[in-house]
Amino acid sequence: MKVQITVNGKLYDKHIPADMLLLDFLRKYGYVSVKRGCDTANCGLCTVWVDEKPVLSCTYPAARADGRQVTTLEGLEQEAQEFGRYLAQRGADQCGFCSPGFVMNVLAMKRELDDPTDEEIREYLAGNLCRCTGYTAQMEAVRSYLREVRR
């Protein structure tokens, strides 16, 4: 099947297998920030934006992205680096494997929620699993970042 998918502003006009997942499409074209973690939509590692909304690309058919705008971490490099500094300052980055999906969700949350409570932050990020941290440092980084960017 033929699709036209725009990734980080670049149009891909491609023939793909009907059962191809968005994660595999993105990896095929070099978007290595998109990671495979569980293939069951439980870990959040594969999070990207489709039309500016977070989706789990491991269960999202690539054909469904036809005609849509897809954003990966590579397309948000400056913002991601800014938030990454907050993670690093609080020792919340650990191994970094979960970071791309986590960062994608934090940046989406920043756009969607005004001054979220801790409960709202936890709820928004509930699908992001990290095997290295106890989430405390991550929460501190998120709160600090959101506080600073709102000024």
Tab-separated table of N, CA and C in Angstrom:
chain	number	residue	atom	x	y	z
A	1	MET	N	0.845	-1.170	0.000
A	1	MET	CA	0.000	0.000	0.000
A	1	MET	C	0.889	1.231	0.000
A	2	LYS	N	0.383	2.304	-0.570
A	2	LYS	CA	1.152	3.537	-0.673
A	2	LYS	C	0.694	4.517	0.410
A	3	VAL	N	1.676	5.142	1.065
A	3	VAL	CA	1.373	6.140	2.100
A	3	VAL	C	2.211	7.394	1.875
A	4	GLN	N	1.704	8.475	2.400
A	4	GLN	CA	2.450	9.723	2.459
A	4	GLN	C	2.445	10.143	3.918
A	5	ILE	N	3.601	10.048	4.532
A	5	ILE	CA	3.738	10.363	5.956
A	5	ILE	C	4.804	11.434	6.091
A	6	THR	N	4.478	12.499	6.773
A	6	THR	CA	5.451	13.556	7.018
A	6	THR	C	6.041	13.343	8.405
A	7	VAL	N	7.361	13.187	8.448
A	7	VAL	CA	8.064	12.969	9.708
A	7	VAL	C	9.014	14.139	9.936
A	8	ASN	N	8.783	14.842	11.017
A	8	ASN	CA	9.617	16.003	11.366
A	8	ASN	C	9.772	16.960	10.187
A	9	GLY	N	8.695	17.148	9.444
A	9	GLY	CA	8.693	18.074	8.320
A	9	GLY	C	9.139	17.487	6.991
A	10	LYS	N	9.589	16.242	6.974
A	10	LYS	CA	10.038	15.598	5.731
A	10	LYS	C	8.983	14.612	5.247
A	11	LEU	N	8.564	14.775	3.992
A	11	LEU	CA	7.527	13.910	3.421
A	11	LEU	C	8.143	12.606	2.916
A	12	TYR	N	7.532	11.494	3.316
A	12	TYR	CA	7.899	10.163	2.828
A	12	TYR	C	6.722	9.651	2.015
A	13	ASP	N	6.945	9.449	0.739
A	13	ASP	CA	5.939	8.918	-0.177
A	13	ASP	C	6.409	7.504	-0.496
A	14	LYS	N	5.870	6.507	0.204
A	14	LYS	CA	6.434	5.160	0.177
A	14	LYS	C	5.364	4.084	0.011
A	15	HIS	N	5.804	2.966	-0.509
A	15	HIS	CA	4.999	1.745	-0.526
A	15	HIS	C	5.423	0.937	0.700
A	16	ILE	N	4.444	0.509	1.474
A	16	ILE	CA	4.746	-0.249	2.701
A	16	ILE	C	3.847	-1.477	2.775
A	17	PRO	N	4.276	-2.484	3.530
A	17	PRO	CA	3.371	-3.608	3.787
A	17	PRO	C	2.169	-3.115	4.593
A	18	ALA	N	1.009	-3.673	4.342
A	18	ALA	CA	-0.220	-3.241	5.023
A	18	ALA	C	-0.152	-3.404	6.535
A	19	ASP	N	0.653	-4.365	6.998
A	19	ASP	CA	0.731	-4.613	8.443
A	19	ASP	C	1.930	-3.936	9.120
A	20	MET	N	2.606	-3.043	8.433
A	20	MET	CA	3.776	-2.376	9.019
A	20	MET	C	3.342	-1.448	10.145
A	21	LEU	N	4.064	-1.498	11.246
A	21	LEU	CA	3.800	-0.604	12.377
A	21	LEU	C	4.581	0.694	12.199
A	22	LEU	N	4.067	1.758	12.786
A	22	LEU	CA	4.724	3.058	12.680
A	22	LEU	C	6.144	2.996	13.243
A	23	LEU	N	6.338	2.273	14.324
A	23	LEU	CA	7.675	2.118	14.906
A	23	LEU	C	8.654	1.582	13.864
A	24	ASP	N	8.265	0.553	13.135
A	24	ASP	CA	9.142	-0.047	12.130
A	24	ASP	C	9.380	0.902	10.956
A	25	PHE	N	8.356	1.633	10.562
A	25	PHE	CA	8.498	2.630	9.498
A	25	PHE	C	9.539	3.673	9.914
A	26	LEU	N	9.401	4.197	11.111
A	26	LEU	CA	10.316	5.241	11.581
A	26	LEU	C	11.753	4.724	11.705
A	27	ARG	N	11.920	3.549	12.274
A	27	ARG	CA	13.255	2.957	12.410
A	27	ARG	C	13.881	2.719	11.026
A	28	LYS	N	13.077	2.275	10.072
A	28	LYS	CA	13.576	2.005	8.720
A	28	LYS	C	14.181	3.258	8.096
A	29	TYR	N	13.614	4.413	8.409
A	29	TYR	CA	14.088	5.660	7.820
A	29	TYR	C	15.006	6.453	8.758
A	30	GLY	N	15.564	5.771	9.758
A	30	GLY	CA	16.639	6.354	10.550
A	30	GLY	C	16.266	7.094	11.813
A	31	TYR	N	15.038	6.996	12.232
A	31	TYR	CA	14.622	7.687	13.454
A	31	TYR	C	14.882	6.763	14.646
A	32	VAL	N	16.135	6.771	15.104
A	32	VAL	CA	16.586	5.808	16.108
A	32	VAL	C	16.167	6.168	17.534
A	33	SER	N	15.602	7.347	17.735
A	33	SER	CA	15.116	7.682	19.078
A	33	SER	C	13.894	6.847	19.431
A	34	VAL	N	13.191	6.360	18.427
A	34	VAL	CA	11.981	5.566	18.637
A	34	VAL	C	12.432	4.142	18.941
A	35	LYS	N	12.167	3.706	20.156
A	35	LYS	CA	12.695	2.421	20.617
A	35	LYS	C	11.599	1.388	20.819
A	36	ARG	N	11.997	0.156	20.617
A	36	ARG	CA	11.103	-0.980	20.860
A	36	ARG	C	11.409	-1.487	22.264
A	37	GLY	N	10.377	-1.533	23.096
A	37	GLY	CA	10.579	-1.996	24.458
A	37	GLY	C	9.746	-3.213	24.795
A	38	CYS	N	8.460	-3.159	24.500
A	38	CYS	CA	7.578	-4.236	24.951
A	38	CYS	C	6.690	-4.808	23.862
A	39	ASP	N	6.396	-4.039	22.824
A	39	ASP	CA	5.465	-4.428	21.761
A	39	ASP	C	4.053	-4.707	22.261
A	40	THR	N	3.722	-4.224	23.445
A	40	THR	CA	2.378	-4.429	23.992
A	40	THR	C	1.740	-3.126	24.469
A	41	ALA	N	2.336	-2.002	24.115
A	41	ALA	CA	1.819	-0.681	24.491
A	41	ALA	C	1.815	-0.464	26.002
A	42	ASN	N	2.806	-1.026	26.691
A	42	ASN	CA	2.859	-0.894	28.147
A	42	ASN	C	4.027	-0.075	28.682
A	43	CYS	N	5.062	0.177	27.877
A	43	CYS	CA	6.257	0.799	28.457
A	43	CYS	C	6.486	2.252	28.058
A	44	GLY	N	5.948	2.702	26.948
A	44	GLY	CA	6.088	4.088	26.528
A	44	GLY	C	7.362	4.423	25.770
A	45	LEU	N	8.259	3.470	25.582
A	45	LEU	CA	9.533	3.750	24.913
A	45	LEU	C	9.352	4.220	23.478
A	46	CYS	N	8.296	3.794	22.832
A	46	CYS	CA	8.091	4.061	21.409
A	46	CYS	C	7.233	5.296	21.149
A	47	THR	N	7.016	6.131	22.152
A	47	THR	CA	6.123	7.281	22.013
A	47	THR	C	6.617	8.274	20.970
A	48	VAL	N	5.717	8.631	20.068
A	48	VAL	CA	5.924	9.700	19.090
A	48	VAL	C	4.633	10.525	19.086
A	49	TRP	N	4.635	11.607	18.352
A	49	TRP	CA	3.401	12.380	18.189
A	49	TRP	C	2.857	12.170	16.790
A	50	VAL	N	1.565	11.979	16.695
A	50	VAL	CA	0.870	11.994	15.413
A	50	VAL	C	-0.102	13.163	15.498
A	51	ASP	N	0.090	14.111	14.610
A	51	ASP	CA	-0.689	15.348	14.643
A	51	ASP	C	-0.664	15.965	16.043
A	52	GLU	N	0.540	15.967	16.628
A	52	GLU	CA	0.863	16.602	17.917
A	52	GLU	C	0.268	15.916	19.141
A	53	LYS	N	-0.224	14.710	18.984
A	53	LYS	CA	-0.747	13.939	20.124
A	53	LYS	C	0.130	12.709	20.313
A	54	PRO	N	0.502	12.396	21.561
A	54	PRO	CA	1.340	11.216	21.793
A	54	PRO	C	0.619	9.912	21.435
A	55	VAL	N	1.336	9.042	20.738
A	55	VAL	CA	0.837	7.708	20.428
A	55	VAL	C	1.964	6.708	20.653
A	56	LEU	N	1.584	5.470	20.876
A	56	LEU	CA	2.556	4.387	21.036
A	56	LEU	C	2.751	3.752	19.667
A	57	SER	N	3.904	4.001	19.082
A	57	SER	CA	4.139	3.587	17.698
A	57	SER	C	4.300	2.080	17.534
A	58	CYS	N	4.469	1.341	18.637
A	58	CYS	CA	4.617	-0.125	18.532
A	58	CYS	C	3.294	-0.814	18.230
A	59	THR	N	2.188	-0.110	18.412
A	59	THR	CA	0.880	-0.696	18.111
A	59	THR	C	0.072	0.169	17.132
A	60	TYR	N	0.701	1.176	16.573
A	60	TYR	CA	0.026	2.115	15.672
A	60	TYR	C	0.382	1.736	14.226
A	61	PRO	N	-0.586	1.296	13.442
A	61	PRO	CA	-0.284	0.931	12.060
A	61	PRO	C	0.260	2.122	11.271
A	62	ALA	N	1.319	1.910	10.526
A	62	ALA	CA	1.902	2.989	9.720
A	62	ALA	C	0.884	3.539	8.733
A	63	ALA	N	0.027	2.669	8.200
A	63	ALA	CA	-0.997	3.109	7.245
A	63	ALA	C	-1.936	4.144	7.866
A	64	ARG	N	-2.134	4.053	9.155
A	64	ARG	CA	-3.007	5.013	9.848
A	64	ARG	C	-2.386	6.414	9.881
A	65	ALA	N	-1.064	6.481	9.714
A	65	ALA	CA	-0.363	7.768	9.706
A	65	ALA	C	-0.362	8.413	8.322
A	66	ASP	N	-0.969	7.764	7.350
A	66	ASP	CA	-1.038	8.313	5.993
A	66	ASP	C	-1.688	9.695	6.025
A	67	GLY	N	-1.000	10.671	5.442
A	67	GLY	CA	-1.516	12.036	5.391
A	67	GLY	C	-1.348	12.820	6.675
A	68	ARG	N	-0.664	12.242	7.636
A	68	ARG	CA	-0.514	12.893	8.947
A	68	ARG	C	0.915	13.393	9.174
A	69	GLN	N	1.032	14.204	10.220
A	69	GLN	CA	2.330	14.735	10.655
A	69	GLN	C	2.807	13.904	11.836
A	70	VAL	N	3.986	13.311	11.711
A	70	VAL	CA	4.574	12.528	12.796
A	70	VAL	C	5.791	13.292	13.310
A	71	THR	N	5.906	13.363	14.627
A	71	THR	CA	7.050	14.029	15.246
A	71	THR	C	7.758	13.035	16.143
A	72	THR	N	9.071	12.948	15.960
A	72	THR	CA	9.910	12.116	16.824
A	72	THR	C	10.790	13.031	17.653
A	73	LEU	N	11.548	12.446	18.540
A	73	LEU	CA	12.461	13.225	19.371
A	73	LEU	C	13.455	14.015	18.521
A	74	GLU	N	13.862	13.451	17.379
A	74	GLU	CA	14.787	14.164	16.498
A	74	GLU	C	14.197	15.490	16.023
A	75	GLY	N	12.886	15.563	15.922
A	75	GLY	CA	12.223	16.779	15.478
A	75	GLY	C	12.024	17.811	16.581
A	76	LEU	N	12.346	17.435	17.796
A	76	LEU	CA	12.188	18.336	18.953
A	76	LEU	C	13.514	18.485	19.695
A	77	GLU	N	14.599	18.418	18.952
A	77	GLU	CA	15.921	18.323	19.557
A	77	GLU	C	16.222	19.415	20.581
A	78	GLN	N	15.944	20.658	20.244
A	78	GLN	CA	16.275	21.755	21.160
A	78	GLN	C	15.476	21.660	22.461
A	79	GLU	N	14.172	21.454	22.356
A	79	GLU	CA	13.334	21.308	23.547
A	79	GLU	C	13.746	20.086	24.362
A	80	ALA	N	14.038	19.007	23.663
A	80	ALA	CA	14.429	17.766	24.338
A	80	ALA	C	15.725	17.951	25.103
A	81	GLN	N	16.675	18.651	24.508
A	81	GLN	CA	17.936	18.906	25.193
A	81	GLN	C	17.727	19.765	26.428
A	82	GLU	N	16.841	20.739	26.295
A	82	GLU	CA	16.543	21.611	27.445
A	82	GLU	C	15.978	20.793	28.605
A	83	PHE	N	14.977	19.971	28.323
A	83	PHE	CA	14.423	19.142	29.395
A	83	PHE	C	15.443	18.120	29.874
A	84	GLY	N	16.248	17.592	28.972
A	84	GLY	CA	17.293	16.630	29.334
A	84	GLY	C	18.246	17.173	30.383
A	85	ARG	N	18.512	18.455	30.330
A	85	ARG	CA	19.378	19.068	31.354
A	85	ARG	C	18.726	18.979	32.743
A	86	TYR	N	17.424	19.134	32.802
A	86	TYR	CA	16.720	19.010	34.083
A	86	TYR	C	16.813	17.580	34.605
A	87	LEU	N	16.678	16.613	33.715
A	87	LEU	CA	16.816	15.207	34.117
A	87	LEU	C	18.225	14.941	34.642
A	88	ALA	N	19.214	15.410	33.919
A	88	ALA	CA	20.609	15.168	34.301
A	88	ALA	C	20.949	15.838	35.631
A	89	GLN	N	20.480	17.058	35.836
A	89	GLN	CA	20.768	17.788	37.067
A	89	GLN	C	20.222	17.075	38.301
A	90	ARG	N	19.197	16.281	38.119
A	90	ARG	CA	18.580	15.580	39.254
A	90	ARG	C	18.913	14.094	39.274
A	91	GLY	N	19.828	13.675	38.404
A	91	GLY	CA	20.217	12.270	38.358
A	91	GLY	C	19.091	11.370	37.915
A	92	ALA	N	18.175	11.904	37.124
A	92	ALA	CA	16.986	11.150	36.727
A	92	ALA	C	17.134	10.505	35.360
A	93	ASP	N	18.302	10.641	34.736
A	93	ASP	CA	18.446	10.081	33.393
A	93	ASP	C	18.984	8.660	33.400
A	94	GLN	N	19.665	8.259	34.401
A	94	GLN	CA	20.162	6.893	34.580
A	94	GLN	C	20.688	6.310	33.272
A	95	CYS	N	20.172	5.161	32.822
A	95	CYS	CA	20.704	4.532	31.600
A	95	CYS	C	20.242	5.255	30.339
A	96	GLY	N	19.109	5.947	30.398
A	96	GLY	CA	18.613	6.718	29.267
A	96	GLY	C	17.750	5.961	28.279
A	97	PHE	N	17.575	4.659	28.451
A	97	PHE	CA	16.807	3.890	27.484
A	97	PHE	C	15.364	4.371	27.395
A	98	CYS	N	14.766	4.697	28.523
A	98	CYS	CA	13.370	5.139	28.520
A	98	CYS	C	13.216	6.616	28.192
A	99	SER	N	14.310	7.347	28.182
A	99	SER	CA	14.250	8.803	28.049
A	99	SER	C	13.522	9.322	26.813
A	100	PRO	N	13.745	8.783	25.609
A	100	PRO	CA	13.048	9.371	24.458
A	100	PRO	C	11.520	9.387	24.601
A	101	GLY	N	10.928	8.273	24.976
A	101	GLY	CA	9.478	8.230	25.147
A	101	GLY	C	9.011	9.121	26.284
A	102	PHE	N	9.759	9.118	27.373
A	102	PHE	CA	9.443	9.951	28.530
A	102	PHE	C	9.475	11.427	28.135
A	103	VAL	N	10.527	11.837	27.442
A	103	VAL	CA	10.674	13.232	27.027
A	103	VAL	C	9.544	13.622	26.074
A	104	MET	N	9.200	12.749	25.138
A	104	MET	CA	8.104	13.056	24.214
A	104	MET	C	6.810	13.330	24.977
A	105	ASN	N	6.544	12.554	26.002
A	105	ASN	CA	5.318	12.756	26.779
A	105	ASN	C	5.385	14.014	27.631
A	106	VAL	N	6.532	14.315	28.213
A	106	VAL	CA	6.660	15.542	29.016
A	106	VAL	C	6.444	16.764	28.120
A	107	LEU	N	7.039	16.760	26.930
A	107	LEU	CA	6.872	17.903	26.027
A	107	LEU	C	5.425	18.030	25.543
A	108	ALA	N	4.747	16.912	25.345
A	108	ALA	CA	3.325	16.955	24.982
A	108	ALA	C	2.498	17.486	26.146
A	109	MET	N	2.819	17.035	27.350
A	109	MET	CA	2.099	17.488	28.541
A	109	MET	C	2.259	18.998	28.707
A	110	LYS	N	3.465	19.494	28.463
A	110	LYS	CA	3.722	20.935	28.572
A	110	LYS	C	2.782	21.718	27.653
A	111	ARG	N	2.494	21.173	26.494
A	111	ARG	CA	1.614	21.842	25.535
A	111	ARG	C	0.136	21.711	25.913
A	112	GLU	N	-0.225	20.611	26.550
A	112	GLU	CA	-1.635	20.318	26.826
A	112	GLU	C	-2.149	20.827	28.162
A	113	LEU	N	-1.330	20.749	29.194
A	113	LEU	CA	-1.808	21.064	30.541
A	113	LEU	C	-1.162	22.335	31.071
A	114	ASP	N	-1.982	23.215	31.593
A	114	ASP	CA	-1.475	24.423	32.244
A	114	ASP	C	-1.304	24.151	33.721
A	115	ASP	N	-0.081	24.315	34.206
A	115	ASP	CA	0.219	24.170	35.633
A	115	ASP	C	-0.365	22.886	36.234
A	116	PRO	N	0.060	21.724	35.721
A	116	PRO	CA	-0.504	20.460	36.217
A	116	PRO	C	-0.113	20.163	37.661
A	117	THR	N	-0.993	19.513	38.375
A	117	THR	CA	-0.704	19.056	39.728
A	117	THR	C	0.173	17.810	39.639
A	118	ASP	N	0.732	17.396	40.779
A	118	ASP	CA	1.530	16.167	40.798
A	118	ASP	C	0.692	14.978	40.341
A	119	GLU	N	-0.542	14.938	40.744
A	119	GLU	CA	-1.427	13.838	40.342
A	119	GLU	C	-1.644	13.840	38.824
A	120	GLU	N	-1.852	15.015	38.247
A	120	GLU	CA	-2.031	15.107	36.797
A	120	GLU	C	-0.754	14.685	36.054
A	121	ILE	N	0.399	15.070	36.582
A	121	ILE	CA	1.676	14.678	35.977
A	121	ILE	C	1.814	13.162	36.022
A	122	ARG	N	1.565	12.574	37.187
A	122	ARG	CA	1.661	11.112	37.322
A	122	ARG	C	0.719	10.393	36.369
A	123	GLU	N	-0.499	10.903	36.270
A	123	GLU	CA	-1.486	10.290	35.380
A	123	GLU	C	-1.045	10.390	33.918
A	124	TYR	N	-0.541	11.548	33.533
A	124	TYR	CA	-0.116	11.763	32.149
A	124	TYR	C	1.056	10.854	31.787
A	125	LEU	N	1.934	10.617	32.747
A	125	LEU	CA	3.151	9.844	32.481
A	125	LEU	C	3.051	8.389	32.929
A	126	ALA	N	1.866	7.944	33.294
A	126	ALA	CA	1.683	6.600	33.854
A	126	ALA	C	2.184	5.485	32.941
A	127	GLY	N	2.154	5.664	31.652
A	127	GLY	CA	2.567	4.617	30.725
A	127	GLY	C	4.041	4.576	30.418
A	128	ASN	N	4.842	5.417	31.084
A	128	ASN	CA	6.288	5.434	30.850
A	128	ASN	C	6.995	4.666	31.950
A	129	LEU	N	7.522	3.525	31.590
A	129	LEU	CA	8.223	2.694	32.571
A	129	LEU	C	9.714	2.964	32.541
A	130	CYS	N	10.298	3.027	33.724
A	130	CYS	CA	11.750	3.201	33.882
A	130	CYS	C	12.216	2.138	34.856
A	131	ARG	N	13.198	1.376	34.468
A	131	ARG	CA	13.690	0.297	35.325
A	131	ARG	C	14.824	0.754	36.248
A	132	CYS	N	15.318	1.981	36.054
A	132	CYS	CA	16.486	2.445	36.811
A	132	CYS	C	16.149	3.345	38.001
A	133	THR	N	15.066	4.098	37.902
A	133	THR	CA	14.795	5.100	38.927
A	133	THR	C	13.571	4.720	39.741
A	134	GLY	N	13.373	5.437	40.815
A	134	GLY	CA	12.168	5.282	41.622
A	134	GLY	C	11.168	6.359	41.282
A	135	TYR	N	11.382	7.064	40.191
A	135	TYR	CA	10.512	8.105	39.661
A	135	TYR	C	10.555	9.415	40.449
A	136	THR	N	11.107	9.426	41.644
A	136	THR	CA	11.150	10.656	42.438
A	136	THR	C	11.964	11.730	41.730
A	137	ALA	N	13.154	11.381	41.266
A	137	ALA	CA	14.002	12.361	40.581
A	137	ALA	C	13.350	12.815	39.268
A	138	GLN	N	12.687	11.902	38.585
A	138	GLN	CA	11.999	12.278	37.353
A	138	GLN	C	10.890	13.288	37.643
A	139	MET	N	10.121	13.054	38.696
A	139	MET	CA	9.054	13.990	39.069
A	139	MET	C	9.635	15.357	39.409
A	140	GLU	N	10.738	15.370	40.139
A	140	GLU	CA	11.376	16.647	40.480
A	140	GLU	C	11.822	17.378	39.216
A	141	ALA	N	12.380	16.640	38.273
A	141	ALA	CA	12.825	17.249	37.018
A	141	ALA	C	11.640	17.803	36.233
A	142	VAL	N	10.561	17.051	36.164
A	142	VAL	CA	9.374	17.498	35.431
A	142	VAL	C	8.795	18.755	36.081
A	143	ARG	N	8.623	18.712	37.402
A	143	ARG	CA	8.069	19.892	38.102
A	143	ARG	C	8.943	21.118	37.872
A	144	SER	N	10.250	20.956	38.029
A	144	SER	CA	11.186	22.069	37.847
A	144	SER	C	11.113	22.622	36.427
A	145	TYR	N	11.149	21.728	35.472
A	145	TYR	CA	11.100	22.141	34.066
A	145	TYR	C	9.822	22.900	33.762
A	146	LEU	N	8.681	22.344	34.160
A	146	LEU	CA	7.410	23.010	33.870
A	146	LEU	C	7.313	24.367	34.557
A	147	ARG	N	7.827	24.448	35.766
A	147	ARG	CA	7.833	25.721	36.490
A	147	ARG	C	8.666	26.765	35.744
A	148	GLU	N	9.841	26.370	35.285
A	148	GLU	CA	10.742	27.287	34.607
A	148	GLU	C	10.227	27.728	33.239
A	149	VAL	N	9.677	26.809	32.467
A	149	VAL	CA	9.222	27.183	31.118
A	149	VAL	C	7.934	28.001	31.158
A	150	ARG	N	7.222	27.976	32.256
A	150	ARG	CA	5.985	28.752	32.384
A	150	ARG	C	6.273	30.217	32.725
A	151	ARG	N	7.478	30.502	33.167
A	151	ARG	CA	7.815	31.880	33.560
A	151	ARG	C	7.908	32.810	32.389
